[in-house]
CSV table of C-alpha atoms in Angstrom, one decimal:
chain,number,residue,atom,x,y,z
A,1,MET,CA,-49.0,-20.1,-15.9
A,2,ALA,CA,-47.3,-20.8,-12.6
A,3,ALA,CA,-44.1,-21.9,-14.4
A,4,THR,CA,-44.2,-18.6,-16.4
A,5,ARG,CA,-44.5,-16.6,-13.2
A,6,VAL,CA,-41.6,-18.4,-11.7
A,7,LEU,CA,-39.5,-17.8,-14.8
A,8,ARG,CA,-40.3,-14.1,-14.6
A,9,VAL,CA,-39.3,-14.0,-10.9
A,10,LEU,CA,-36.0,-15.7,-11.6
A,11,ARG,CA,-35.2,-13.3,-14.4
A,12,HIS,CA,-35.9,-10.3,-12.1
A,13,VAL,CA,-33.6,-11.9,-9.5
A,14,GLU,CA,-30.9,-12.5,-12.1
A,15,ARG,CA,-31.1,-8.8,-13.2
A,16,GLY,CA,-30.9,-7.7,-9.6
A,17,LEU,CA,-27.9,-9.8,-8.8
A,18,ARG,CA,-26.1,-8.6,-12.0
A,19,CYS,CA,-26.7,-5.0,-11.0
A,20,MET,CA,-25.6,-5.7,-7.5
A,21,SER,CA,-22.4,-7.3,-8.7
A,22,THR,CA,-21.7,-4.3,-11.0
A,23,ALA,CA,-22.2,-1.9,-8.1
A,24,ILE,CA,-20.0,-3.9,-5.8
A,25,SER,CA,-17.1,-4.3,-8.3
A,26,SER,CA,-17.1,-0.6,-9.1
A,27,ALA,CA,-17.2,0.7,-5.5
A,28,PRO,CA,-13.9,2.4,-4.7
A,29,GLY,CA,-13.4,0.8,-1.4
A,30,SER,CA,-14.4,-2.7,-2.4
A,31,LEU,CA,-12.1,-5.7,-2.7
A,32,SER,CA,-13.3,-6.3,-6.3
A,33,ALA,CA,-12.2,-2.7,-7.2
A,34,ALA,CA,-8.8,-3.5,-5.7
A,35,LEU,CA,-8.5,-6.6,-7.8
A,36,ASN,CA,-9.6,-4.9,-11.0
A,37,ILE,CA,-7.4,-1.8,-10.7
A,38,HIS,CA,-6.4,-1.8,-14.4
A,39,GLU,CA,-9.9,-1.8,-15.9
A,40,HIS,CA,-10.6,0.8,-18.6
A,41,GLY,CA,-6.9,1.5,-19.1
A,42,VAL,CA,-4.2,0.6,-21.7
A,43,GLU,CA,-2.4,-2.6,-20.7
A,44,ARG,CA,1.3,-1.5,-20.6
A,45,ASN,CA,3.0,-4.8,-19.8
A,46,THR,CA,2.5,-6.2,-23.3
A,47,ILE,CA,4.6,-5.7,-26.5
A,48,ARG,CA,3.4,-3.0,-28.8
A,49,LEU,CA,4.1,-4.7,-32.1
A,50,GLY,CA,5.8,-2.7,-34.7
A,51,LYS,CA,6.3,0.3,-32.4
A,52,SER,CA,9.4,1.7,-30.8
A,53,PRO,CA,10.0,5.0,-28.9
A,54,ARG,CA,11.9,8.0,-30.1
A,55,VAL,CA,15.3,7.9,-28.5
A,56,CYS,CA,16.1,11.5,-27.6
A,57,GLN,CA,19.3,13.3,-26.8
A,58,THR,CA,17.6,16.0,-24.6
A,59,ALA,CA,14.6,16.1,-22.3
A,60,GLU,CA,13.3,19.1,-24.3
A,61,GLU,CA,13.4,17.0,-27.5
A,62,ALA,CA,11.5,14.2,-25.8
A,63,LEU,CA,8.8,16.4,-24.3
A,64,GLU,CA,8.1,19.2,-26.8
A,65,PRO,CA,5.5,17.4,-28.9
A,66,TYR,CA,3.3,16.7,-25.8
A,67,LEU,CA,3.3,20.0,-23.9
A,68,LYS,CA,0.7,22.7,-24.5
A,69,SER,CA,-1.2,25.4,-22.7
A,70,ASP,CA,-4.0,24.0,-20.5
A,71,GLY,CA,-2.4,20.6,-20.8
A,72,MET,CA,-2.0,18.0,-18.1
A,73,VAL,CA,1.3,16.3,-17.1
A,74,PHE,CA,1.7,13.5,-14.7
A,75,ILE,CA,5.0,13.3,-12.9
A,76,HIS,CA,6.5,10.3,-11.2
A,77,ALA,CA,7.2,11.1,-7.6
A,78,GLY,CA,9.3,10.4,-4.5
A,79,ALA,CA,12.6,8.7,-5.1
A,80,ALA,CA,11.5,8.3,-8.7
A,81,THR,CA,11.2,12.0,-9.4
A,82,PRO,CA,12.6,12.3,-13.0
A,83,GLN,CA,14.5,15.6,-12.4
A,84,PRO,CA,16.0,15.8,-16.0
A,85,LEU,CA,12.5,15.4,-17.5
A,86,MET,CA,11.0,17.9,-15.1
A,87,GLN,CA,13.7,20.5,-15.9
A,88,GLY,CA,13.1,19.9,-19.6
A,89,MET,CA,9.4,20.5,-19.1
A,90,ILE,CA,10.1,23.8,-17.4
A,91,ASN,CA,12.5,24.8,-20.2
A,92,VAL,CA,9.9,24.0,-22.9
A,93,ALA,CA,7.1,25.7,-21.1
A,94,LYS,CA,9.1,28.9,-20.7
A,95,ALA,CA,10.5,28.9,-24.2
A,96,GLN,CA,7.0,28.5,-25.7
A,97,LYS,CA,5.4,30.8,-23.2
A,98,LEU,CA,2.8,28.1,-22.3
A,99,ARG,CA,0.1,29.0,-19.8
A,100,ASN,CA,-1.8,26.9,-17.3
A,101,LEU,CA,0.3,23.8,-18.0
A,102,ARG,CA,-0.9,21.7,-15.1
A,103,THR,CA,1.2,19.0,-13.3
A,104,ILE,CA,-0.3,16.4,-11.1
A,105,HIS,CA,1.9,14.3,-8.7
A,106,MET,CA,2.6,13.2,-5.1
A,107,HIS,CA,5.5,14.6,-3.2
A,108,LEU,CA,8.4,15.5,-5.6
A,109,GLU,CA,12.1,15.6,-4.6
A,110,GLY,CA,14.3,18.4,-5.8
A,111,PRO,CA,13.3,22.0,-6.6
A,112,GLY,CA,9.9,21.0,-8.0
A,113,PRO,CA,8.0,22.1,-11.1
A,114,ILE,CA,8.0,25.8,-10.2
A,115,PRO,CA,11.1,26.5,-8.1
A,116,VAL,CA,10.8,29.4,-5.7
A,117,ASP,CA,13.6,31.2,-7.5
A,118,ASP,CA,12.0,30.9,-10.9
A,119,PRO,CA,8.9,33.2,-11.2
A,120,GLU,CA,8.8,32.7,-14.9
A,121,ALA,CA,8.1,29.0,-14.4
A,122,ALA,CA,5.2,29.9,-12.2
A,123,GLN,CA,3.6,31.9,-15.0
A,124,CYS,CA,3.6,28.8,-17.2
A,125,ILE,CA,3.1,25.9,-14.9
A,126,ARG,CA,0.4,25.2,-12.3
A,127,PRO,CA,1.2,22.2,-10.0
A,128,LEU,CA,-1.7,20.2,-8.5
A,129,PRO,CA,0.0,18.1,-5.8
A,130,THR,CA,-2.0,15.4,-4.0
A,131,PHE,CA,0.7,15.4,-1.3
A,132,VAL,CA,2.6,18.7,-0.7
A,133,GLY,CA,6.3,18.7,0.1
A,134,ALA,CA,8.7,21.4,1.2
A,135,ASN,CA,9.3,22.5,-2.4
A,136,LEU,CA,5.6,23.5,-3.0
A,137,ARG,CA,4.4,24.7,0.4
A,138,GLN,CA,5.1,28.3,-0.2
A,139,GLN,CA,3.6,28.1,-3.7
A,140,VAL,CA,0.4,26.6,-2.4
A,141,MET,CA,0.1,29.5,0.2
A,142,THR,CA,0.6,32.1,-2.5
A,143,GLY,CA,-1.9,30.5,-4.9
A,144,ASP,CA,0.7,29.5,-7.5
A,145,ALA,CA,-0.1,25.8,-6.8
A,146,GLU,CA,-3.3,24.0,-5.7
A,147,ALA,CA,-3.4,21.0,-3.4
A,148,ILE,CA,-5.8,18.2,-3.9
A,149,PRO,CA,-7.0,16.5,-0.6
A,150,ILE,CA,-7.5,12.8,-1.3
A,151,HIS,CA,-6.9,9.4,0.4
A,152,LEU,CA,-4.0,7.5,-1.2
A,153,ARG,CA,-6.2,4.6,-2.0
A,154,ASP,CA,-8.4,6.8,-4.2
A,155,LEU,CA,-5.7,8.3,-6.4
A,156,PRO,CA,-6.1,5.9,-9.3
A,157,LEU,CA,-9.8,6.7,-9.4
A,158,LEU,CA,-8.9,10.1,-10.7
A,159,PHE,CA,-7.8,8.4,-13.9
A,160,ARG,CA,-10.4,5.6,-14.0
A,161,ARG,CA,-13.2,8.1,-13.6
A,162,ARG,CA,-11.6,10.4,-16.2
A,163,LEU,CA,-11.4,13.3,-13.7
A,164,VAL,CA,-7.7,13.6,-14.7
A,165,CYS,CA,-6.6,12.8,-18.3
A,166,PRO,CA,-2.9,13.3,-18.6
A,167,ASP,CA,-1.6,14.4,-22.0
A,168,VAL,CA,1.7,12.9,-21.1
A,169,ALA,CA,3.2,10.9,-18.1
A,170,LEU,CA,6.8,11.6,-17.1
A,171,LEU,CA,8.1,8.3,-15.8
A,172,HIS,CA,11.4,7.2,-14.3
A,173,VAL,CA,12.1,3.5,-15.1
A,174,SER,CA,14.7,0.7,-14.9
A,175,PRO,CA,16.5,-0.4,-18.1
A,176,PRO,CA,14.7,-3.0,-20.2
A,177,ASP,CA,15.6,-6.6,-19.5
A,178,ALA,CA,16.5,-9.1,-22.3
A,179,HIS,CA,12.8,-9.3,-23.2
A,180,GLY,CA,12.3,-5.5,-23.3
A,181,PHE,CA,10.5,-5.1,-20.0
A,182,CYS,CA,11.2,-2.1,-17.8
A,183,THR,CA,9.8,-1.4,-14.3
A,184,LEU,CA,8.6,1.7,-12.5
A,185,GLY,CA,11.4,1.1,-10.0
A,186,THR,CA,10.9,2.6,-6.6
A,187,SER,CA,7.4,4.0,-7.0
A,188,VAL,CA,4.4,2.1,-8.5
A,189,ASP,CA,1.8,3.7,-6.3
A,190,TRP,CA,-0.6,5.5,-8.8
A,191,ALA,CA,2.1,5.8,-11.5
A,192,ARG,CA,0.8,2.5,-12.9
A,193,GLY,CA,-2.6,4.1,-13.3
A,194,ALA,CA,-1.2,7.2,-14.9
A,195,ALA,CA,0.8,5.1,-17.4
A,196,GLU,CA,-2.4,3.2,-18.4
A,197,HIS,CA,-4.5,6.4,-18.9
A,198,ALA,CA,-2.0,9.0,-20.3
A,199,LYS,CA,-2.1,9.8,-24.0
A,200,ALA,CA,1.7,9.6,-24.2
A,201,LEU,CA,4.5,8.2,-22.1
A,202,VAL,CA,8.0,9.7,-21.9
A,203,ALA,CA,10.5,7.7,-19.8
A,204,LEU,CA,13.8,8.5,-18.2
A,205,VAL,CA,15.5,5.2,-18.5
A,206,ASN,CA,18.1,5.2,-15.7
A,207,GLN,CA,20.8,2.6,-15.4
A,208,GLN,CA,20.7,3.2,-11.6
A,209,MET,CA,17.0,2.7,-11.1
A,210,PRO,CA,16.4,-0.7,-9.4
A,211,ARG,CA,14.4,-3.3,-11.2
A,212,VAL,CA,11.5,-4.0,-8.8
A,213,HIS,CA,8.9,-6.8,-9.1
A,214,GLY,CA,5.2,-6.3,-8.8
A,215,ASP,CA,2.7,-4.1,-10.7
A,216,GLY,CA,5.2,-1.8,-12.2
A,217,ILE,CA,6.1,-3.7,-15.4
A,218,ILE,CA,6.0,-1.7,-18.6
A,219,HIS,CA,7.4,-2.9,-22.0
A,220,PHE,CA,9.9,-0.6,-23.7
A,221,SER,CA,7.7,-0.5,-26.8
A,222,GLN,CA,4.9,1.2,-24.8
A,223,PHE,CA,6.9,4.4,-24.5
A,224,ASP,CA,6.5,7.2,-27.0
A,225,ALA,CA,9.9,8.8,-26.2
A,226,VAL,CA,12.8,7.9,-24.0
A,227,LEU,CA,15.8,9.7,-22.6
A,228,HIS,CA,18.7,7.5,-21.4
A,229,HIS,CA,20.3,8.5,-18.1
A,230,ASP,CA,22.8,7.2,-15.6
A,231,GLY,CA,22.5,9.0,-12.3
A,232,PRO,CA,21.8,8.3,-8.6
A,233,LEU,CA,18.3,8.3,-7.1
A,234,TRP,CA,17.2,10.8,-4.5
A,235,ILE,CA,18.4,9.7,-1.1
A,236,HIS,CA,16.4,10.1,2.1
A,237,LYS,CA,18.7,10.5,5.1
A,238,THR,CA,17.8,9.2,8.5
A,239,LYS,CA,18.2,11.2,11.7
A,240,GLU,CA,19.5,10.1,15.0
A,241,LEU,CA,16.6,9.2,17.3
A,242,THR,CA,15.9,11.4,20.3
A,243,PRO,CA,15.2,9.9,23.8
A,244,GLU,CA,11.5,10.8,23.4
A,245,GLU,CA,11.3,9.0,20.1
A,246,ILE,CA,13.0,5.9,21.5
A,247,ARG,CA,10.4,5.7,24.3
A,248,ILE,CA,7.7,6.1,21.7
A,249,GLY,CA,9.2,3.1,19.9
A,250,GLN,CA,9.2,1.1,23.1
A,251,HIS,CA,5.5,1.8,23.8
A,252,ILE,CA,4.6,0.9,20.2
A,253,ALA,CA,6.6,-2.4,20.4
A,254,GLU,CA,4.5,-3.4,23.5
A,255,LEU,CA,1.4,-3.2,21.3
A,256,VAL,CA,2.8,-5.4,18.5
A,257,PRO,CA,2.3,-9.2,18.9
A,258,ASP,CA,4.5,-11.8,17.3
A,259,GLY,CA,3.2,-12.7,13.8
A,260,ALA,CA,1.8,-9.2,13.2
A,261,THR,CA,1.7,-7.5,9.8
A,262,LEU,CA,3.1,-4.0,9.9
A,263,GLN,CA,2.4,-0.7,8.1
A,264,MET,CA,4.6,2.2,8.7
A,265,GLY,CA,5.7,5.4,7.0
A,266,ILE,CA,9.0,7.2,6.8
A,267,GLY,CA,10.6,9.3,9.5
A,268,SER,CA,11.7,9.1,13.1
A,269,VAL,CA,8.6,7.6,14.7
A,270,PRO,CA,8.4,4.5,12.4
A,271,ASP,CA,12.2,4.2,12.6
A,272,ALA,CA,11.9,4.3,16.4
A,273,ALA,CA,9.2,1.6,16.4
A,274,LEU,CA,11.1,-0.7,14.1
A,275,SER,CA,14.3,-0.3,16.2
A,276,GLN,CA,12.4,-1.7,19.2
A,277,LEU,CA,11.1,-4.9,17.5
A,278,THR,CA,14.4,-6.9,17.5
A,279,ASN,CA,13.0,-9.5,19.9
A,280,HIS,CA,9.8,-10.1,18.0
A,281,LYS,CA,9.1,-13.1,15.7
A,282,ASN,CA,7.6,-13.7,12.3
A,283,LEU,CA,6.5,-10.2,11.5
A,284,GLY,CA,5.3,-9.2,8.0
A,285,ILE,CA,5.0,-6.1,5.9
A,286,HIS,CA,1.9,-4.8,4.1
A,287,THR,CA,2.3,-1.1,3.7
A,288,GLU,CA,2.1,1.9,1.4
A,289,MET,CA,5.8,2.6,1.7
A,290,PHE,CA,8.9,1.6,3.7
A,291,SER,CA,12.4,2.8,4.2
A,292,ASP,CA,15.7,1.6,5.6
A,293,GLY,CA,14.3,0.9,9.1
A,294,VAL,CA,13.0,-2.5,8.0
A,295,LEU,CA,16.4,-3.8,6.7
A,296,PRO,CA,17.9,-4.9,10.0
A,297,LEU,CA,14.7,-6.7,10.9
A,298,ILE,CA,14.7,-8.5,7.5
A,299,GLU,CA,18.4,-9.4,7.8
A,300,SER,CA,17.9,-10.8,11.3
A,301,GLY,CA,14.8,-12.8,10.3
A,302,VAL,CA,12.4,-10.9,12.6
A,303,ILE,CA,10.5,-9.8,9.4
A,304,ASN,CA,10.0,-13.0,7.3
A,305,ASN,CA,6.4,-12.5,6.2
A,306,SER,CA,5.7,-16.1,7.2
A,307,CYS,CA,2.3,-15.4,8.9
A,308,LYS,CA,0.7,-13.1,6.4
A,309,SER,CA,-2.7,-13.9,5.1
A,310,THR,CA,-1.9,-12.6,1.6
A,311,TYR,CA,1.4,-12.7,-0.4
A,312,ARG,CA,3.0,-14.9,2.3
A,313,GLY,CA,6.8,-14.6,2.2
A,314,ARG,CA,6.8,-11.3,0.4
A,315,THR,CA,7.1,-7.7,1.5
A,316,ILE,CA,4.3,-5.7,-0.1
A,317,SER,CA,4.4,-1.9,-0.6
A,318,ALA,CA,3.4,0.8,-3.1
A,319,PHE,CA,6.7,2.8,-3.0
A,320,ILE,CA,9.9,3.1,-1.2
A,321,SER,CA,12.3,5.9,-0.3
A,322,GLY,CA,15.7,5.7,1.5
A,323,SER,CA,19.3,5.1,1.1
A,324,GLN,CA,21.3,3.4,-1.7
A,325,LYS,CA,21.4,0.3,0.5
A,326,LEU,CA,17.7,0.1,0.3
A,327,TYR,CA,17.6,0.5,-3.5
A,328,ASP,CA,20.3,-2.2,-3.8
A,329,PHE,CA,18.2,-4.5,-1.6
A,330,VAL,CA,15.0,-4.2,-3.6
A,331,ASN,CA,16.8,-4.6,-7.0
A,332,ASP,CA,15.6,-7.8,-8.7
A,333,ASN,CA,14.5,-9.1,-5.2
A,334,LEU,CA,11.6,-11.5,-5.7
A,335,SER,CA,10.6,-11.2,-2.0
A,336,VAL,CA,9.7,-7.5,-2.5
A,337,ASN,CA,6.6,-6.6,-4.6
A,338,LEU,CA,5.5,-3.0,-5.2
A,339,LYS,CA,1.8,-2.8,-6.0
A,340,ASP,CA,-0.8,-0.3,-7.1
A,341,VAL,CA,-2.1,1.8,-4.1
A,342,ALA,CA,-5.7,0.7,-5.1
A,343,TYR,CA,-4.6,-2.7,-3.7
A,344,THR,CA,-2.1,-1.9,-0.9
A,345,ASN,CA,-4.4,0.7,0.6
A,346,ASN,CA,-7.7,-1.0,0.0
A,347,VAL,CA,-9.4,-1.1,3.4
A,348,GLU,CA,-10.8,-4.7,2.9
A,349,VAL,CA,-7.3,-5.9,1.9
A,350,ILE,CA,-5.8,-4.3,5.0
A,351,ALA,CA,-8.4,-5.7,7.3
A,352,SER,CA,-7.8,-9.2,5.9
A,353,GLN,CA,-4.2,-9.2,7.1
A,354,GLN,CA,-2.9,-11.1,10.1
A,355,SER,CA,-3.0,-8.9,13.2
A,356,MET,CA,-2.6,-5.7,11.1
A,357,ILE,CA,-0.7,-2.9,13.0
A,358,GLY,CA,-0.9,0.5,11.3
A,359,ILE,CA,1.6,3.1,12.6
A,360,ASN,CA,1.1,6.7,11.6
A,361,SER,CA,1.7,10.2,13.0
A,362,CYS,CA,0.0,13.6,13.1
A,363,ILE,CA,0.9,17.2,13.6
A,364,GLU,CA,-1.5,17.9,16.6
A,365,MET,CA,-4.4,16.3,18.4
A,366,ASP,CA,-7.2,17.9,20.4
A,367,LEU,CA,-8.7,16.6,23.6
A,368,THR,CA,-11.4,14.6,21.8
A,369,GLY,CA,-8.9,12.6,19.7
A,370,GLN,CA,-9.3,14.3,16.3
A,371,ALA,CA,-6.0,14.7,14.5
A,372,ALA,CA,-4.6,17.3,12.1
A,373,SER,CA,-2.0,15.5,10.0
A,374,SER,CA,-1.7,17.5,6.8
A,375,THR,CA,-2.0,21.2,7.9
A,376,ILE,CA,-0.7,23.6,10.5
A,377,GLY,CA,-3.7,25.8,10.9
A,378,ALA,CA,-4.7,26.9,7.4
A,379,ARG,CA,-1.2,26.2,6.0
A,380,ILE,CA,-0.9,23.1,3.9
A,381,TYR,CA,2.0,21.0,5.1
A,382,SER,CA,1.6,17.6,3.5
A,383,GLY,CA,-1.5,15.6,2.6
A,384,PHE,CA,-3.8,12.8,3.6
A,385,GLY,CA,-1.6,10.0,2.4
A,386,GLY,CA,-2.7,6.6,3.5
A,387,GLN,CA,-3.3,7.3,7.2
A,388,VAL,CA,-7.0,6.9,7.2
A,389,ASP,CA,-6.8,3.9,4.9
A,390,PHE,CA,-4.6,1.9,7.3
A,391,LEU,CA,-6.1,3.2,10.6
A,392,THR,CA,-9.6,2.1,9.3
A,393,GLY,CA,-8.3,-1.2,7.9
A,394,ALA,CA,-6.2,-2.1,11.0
A,395,SER,CA,-9.0,-1.2,13.4
A,396,ALA,CA,-11.4,-3.6,11.4
A,397,CYS,CA,-8.8,-6.4,11.4
A,398,ALA,CA,-9.0,-9.2,13.9
A,399,ASN,CA,-6.4,-8.4,16.6
A,400,GLY,CA,-5.4,-5.3,14.6
A,401,LYS,CA,-4.5,-2.0,16.0
A,402,GLY,CA,-4.5,1.5,14.4
A,403,ILE,CA,-1.9,3.7,16.1
A,404,LEU,CA,-1.2,7.4,15.9
A,405,ALA,CA,2.2,8.1,17.5
A,406,PHE,CA,4.0,11.4,18.1
A,407,PRO,CA,6.2,13.3,20.6
A,408,SER,CA,4.1,15.3,23.0
A,409,ARG,CA,5.9,18.5,21.9
A,410,THR,CA,7.6,19.6,18.8
A,411,HIS,CA,11.4,20.1,18.7
A,412,LYS,CA,10.6,23.8,19.3
A,413,GLY,CA,8.6,23.0,22.5
A,414,VAL,CA,5.2,23.5,21.0
A,415,PRO,CA,2.5,21.3,22.5
A,416,ARG,CA,1.0,18.7,20.2
A,417,ILE,CA,-1.9,17.6,22.4
A,418,VAL,CA,-4.0,20.7,22.5
A,419,PRO,CA,-7.4,21.9,23.8
A,420,HIS,CA,-8.6,22.5,20.3
A,421,LEU,CA,-6.9,22.4,16.8
A,422,LYS,CA,-5.6,25.5,15.3
A,423,GLU,CA,-8.1,27.6,13.4
A,424,ALA,CA,-8.7,26.3,9.9
A,425,ALA,CA,-6.7,23.1,10.6
A,426,GLY,CA,-7.8,20.2,8.4
A,427,VAL,CA,-8.9,17.0,10.3
A,428,VAL,CA,-7.5,13.9,8.6
A,429,THR,CA,-8.4,11.3,11.3
A,430,THR,CA,-11.7,12.0,13.0
A,431,ARG,CA,-12.5,11.3,16.6
A,432,ALA,CA,-14.6,8.3,15.5
A,433,GLN,CA,-11.7,6.7,13.7
A,434,ILE,CA,-9.0,7.1,16.4
A,435,GLN,CA,-7.9,4.0,18.3
A,436,TYR,CA,-4.5,3.9,19.9
A,437,VAL,CA,-2.5,7.0,20.7
A,438,VAL,CA,1.2,6.8,21.7
A,439,THR,CA,3.6,9.5,23.0
A,440,GLU,CA,6.8,9.2,25.0
A,441,ASN,CA,4.6,9.2,28.1
A,442,GLY,CA,2.7,6.0,27.3
A,443,SER,CA,-0.2,4.7,25.2
A,444,ALA,CA,-4.0,4.7,25.4
A,445,ASN,CA,-6.8,3.2,23.5
A,446,LEU,CA,-9.5,5.8,22.9
A,447,PHE,CA,-11.9,3.5,21.1
A,448,GLY,CA,-15.3,3.4,22.8
A,449,LYS,CA,-14.3,6.1,25.3
A,450,THR,CA,-16.5,9.1,26.1
A,451,LEU,CA,-15.2,12.6,25.3
A,452,PRO,CA,-14.3,13.3,29.0
A,453,GLU,CA,-12.7,9.9,29.3
A,454,ARG,CA,-10.6,10.6,26.2
A,455,ALA,CA,-9.6,14.0,27.6
A,456,ARG,CA,-8.3,12.4,30.7
A,457,LEU,CA,-6.3,9.7,28.8
A,458,LEU,CA,-4.8,12.3,26.4
A,459,ILE,CA,-3.8,14.6,29.2
A,460,ASP,CA,-1.8,11.8,30.8
A,461,LEU,CA,0.0,11.4,27.4
A,462,ALA,CA,0.7,15.1,27.1
A,463,HIS,CA,3.9,16.8,28.2
A,464,PRO,CA,3.9,17.2,32.0
A,465,ASP,CA,4.2,21.0,31.7
A,466,ASP,CA,1.1,21.1,29.5
A,467,ARG,CA,-1.2,19.1,31.7
A,468,GLU,CA,-2.4,21.8,34.0
A,469,ASP,CA,-3.6,24.0,31.2
A,470,LEU,CA,-5.2,21.0,29.4
A,471,GLU,CA,-7.1,20.1,32.6
A,472,ARG,CA,-8.4,23.6,32.9
A,473,HIS,CA,-9.8,23.5,29.4
A,474,ALA,CA,-11.2,20.0,29.9
A,475,LYS,CA,-13.1,21.1,33.0
A,476,ASP,CA,-14.4,24.2,31.2
A,477,ARG,CA,-15.6,22.1,28.3
A,478,PHE,CA,-16.9,19.0,29.9
A,479,LYS,CA,-18.0,20.5,33.2
A,480,LYS,CA,-18.8,18.0,36.0
A,481,ALA,CA,-18.4,15.0,33.6
A,482,PHE,CA,-14.6,15.6,33.7
A,483,GLN,CA,-13.2,14.3,37.0
């Protein structure tokens, strides 16, 4: 009898462990989820025996069978925006008078799926961007497009949980190699997930798309239709750094130890930070995206990825955007791997890095440290991106630092450290998540500080001409606690 009771107990324990394992592996932020990013999808890096895509002469010919009213279209984004396919989609939608043809994507280059000068396209197509660029901000404000607020790490979950089921994915790929394998080129991000879950794949096969190693491998036989193309990718031009941005870069460099692993975005602030790291040693890259700013540091050996805890010796990212020099650098470069964002932006993966330094920016910050990074008041300006992913992961990393860096004023002289955020502004980074803040006037660690203490530190980082007004608001808000 005793043996029977023990056996029952062991079976209960086994069931409990099995359930616990299932729960852990399916949790969106778990390491197991990051390592099983392709579950429930179609494996696209295998040969589809006996199948070959339709080779089309026009984008309209390639897309017409897959477009319908109330349908869903995924569009490859960033530097990989497939402009010929997107224009073909617009032409088919208008010719067939489609309605509510929804498109889902991150930031698109070019005129976008409903150009501002094409009201007929807006009657047919309804964009659902997860990151809003300049070509859709007006349309979001007028209600012709609808933004989706979401962390970058969670984007593939839209497919895995069947919340988004694309009828067709418009992809921009490198030419097949001798074995028939293409790559997703400059943008793997969540395009890999879209390719695995879309009912049909239409590819723009571009002779000038770099072949990039990592998670973006797709066999040519997996495409349903292809359009061959030979044209340059979208170029992101860099701007000359201002004196304020250079000082921001210097303050960030002081927070970066030798051997650190870096995450940075695109723009003047990350470029300024990278420009000041020339005397550092053995830095690594684990990021969601990078641009030309890393190239001088790689060429000089400052970035060699030798101290990373994962993928040692390799630069890891989800997508890239920059100049032709950058695209030439990543082409068939085994030291660069582009991965699914479910891996690159997984908080546990980030926290496991060697001295993870996450460098991000925001639009404005109030005196308590909460940051609006995606809106200007009620106006949608961009999106969540991976800011919270990397600030959270870097803060949890041993010797890691999560940094929000920005000039104390805009180029038009508008203060960016303010008593309170604009009405209806969306908070991306909360006051509980904030750690290091950097402006041209210095840096401060807000973690563990009281609200009045934070106010004092942030006032010191503000523009000198804004400090008197900020102090008045701080005294009014925190009373005698603010000294």
